[in-house]
C-alpha cells in the first residue's frame, strides 16, 4: 500500500508581474499551482528566464506574488506580519544559492553559527551543532577556514550546513552546483540525498543539471512562467 504523501507547501494561482513601463507589464509567473510533499527532493528545471528563481523566491517568502497564495503546513504565509514572516523564514526554511554568499570575514564555523544566532541563540549554545553539521558535510577539518581558504565545493557545503543549522523543514536551493565542476557538484548532490535520507528534509532545487534532475523524486518543468508537464 502506498503511504499517503503529506503536502508541506502549496502554491495556488500564483501570478507575478513587473510593471516595466507605464504601458507594459511583464508576466513572469502565470497562474502557477504546485504542491510539494514532505520529504521529497523536487527539482525545478526550464530555460533561462522561465521564472524558476522567481517561483523559488516566492515559495521561500523572499519575494511576494502579485496575486495568489502560498501555504506552509496549511498556514498562509503572506498573511503573516513582517516580523512574524522573518521569524518564520529564519526557522522553517533554509536557503542555498548559486554563489555561497558566505561572510568573507568569518570562518566556516562562524558562518554556520551566525545563522543560528540571528534566531536568538548564543554562539556557545550553537557551536556543538554547527561542528557536527560541518563534520557531516565533510568539513570537520576546515572549521577555521575563511571562505577564501576553501574550495568552491567546500564553500558550498558550508552553505548547506548553514542552511540546516536551524533545522528547517524545507531547504530551497537555486542552482547550488551551477558554479562547480563535475566532481564538486556530484559531491554536493550526493550530500543532498544523504541529508534527505538522514533527516527526511524536503528539498526544492532549481537546476540546469539534467543528470541530477533525473535522479530526484520529481522534476517540475517550467517554460515562460508556466509549469508544463
Ligand atoms: N525585478 C524585475 N523586474 C523586471 N523583470 C524581472 C525582474 N526580476 C526578474 N525579471 C524577469 O523575470 C523573468 C524570470 O526571471 P527568473 O530569474 O525567475 O528566471 P530563471 O528561470 O531563474 O532564469 P535563469 O535560469 O537564467 O536563472 C526574466 O525574464 C527576468 O528578466
Ligand atoms: Mg534563476
GROMACS .gro file of N, CA and C in nm, residues 96-102 156 162 174-175 179:
model
   36
   96UNK      N    1   2.001   2.785  -0.006
   96UNK     CA    2   2.135   2.768  -0.063
   96UNK      C    3   2.130   2.833  -0.201
   97UNK      N    4   2.222   2.926  -0.227
   97UNK     CA    5   2.220   2.998  -0.353
   97UNK      C    6   2.333   2.950  -0.444
   98UNK      N    7   2.332   3.000  -0.565
   98UNK     CA    8   2.432   2.956  -0.663
   98UNK      C    9   2.573   2.993  -0.617
   99UNK      N   10   2.587   3.115  -0.568
   99UNK     CA   11   2.713   3.156  -0.508
   99UNK      C   12   2.690   3.147  -0.359
  100UNK      N   13   2.787   3.094  -0.287
  100UNK     CA   14   2.761   3.051  -0.150
  100UNK      C   15   2.713   3.163  -0.057
  101UNK      N   16   2.747   3.291  -0.088
  101UNK     CA   17   2.707   3.403  -0.001
  101UNK      C   18   2.753   3.386   0.144
  102UNK      N   19   2.870   3.328   0.163
  102UNK     CA   20   2.924   3.322   0.299
  102UNK      C   21   2.984   3.458   0.333
  156UNK      N   22   3.042   2.567  -0.078
  156UNK     CA   23   2.900   2.536  -0.099
  156UNK      C   24   2.850   2.438   0.007
  162UNK      N   25   2.504   2.568   0.684
  162UNK     CA   26   2.439   2.689   0.734
  162UNK      C   27   2.287   2.682   0.714
  174UNK      N   28   1.894   2.735  -0.520
  174UNK     CA   29   1.889   2.789  -0.656
  174UNK      C   30   2.022   2.763  -0.726
  175UNK      N   31   2.022   2.663  -0.810
  175UNK     CA   32   2.144   2.623  -0.882
  175UNK      C   33   2.263   2.607  -0.788
  179UNK      N   34   2.796   2.667  -1.011
  179UNK     CA   35   2.927   2.730  -1.013
  179UNK      C   36   3.041   2.630  -0.990
   0.00000   0.00000   0.00000
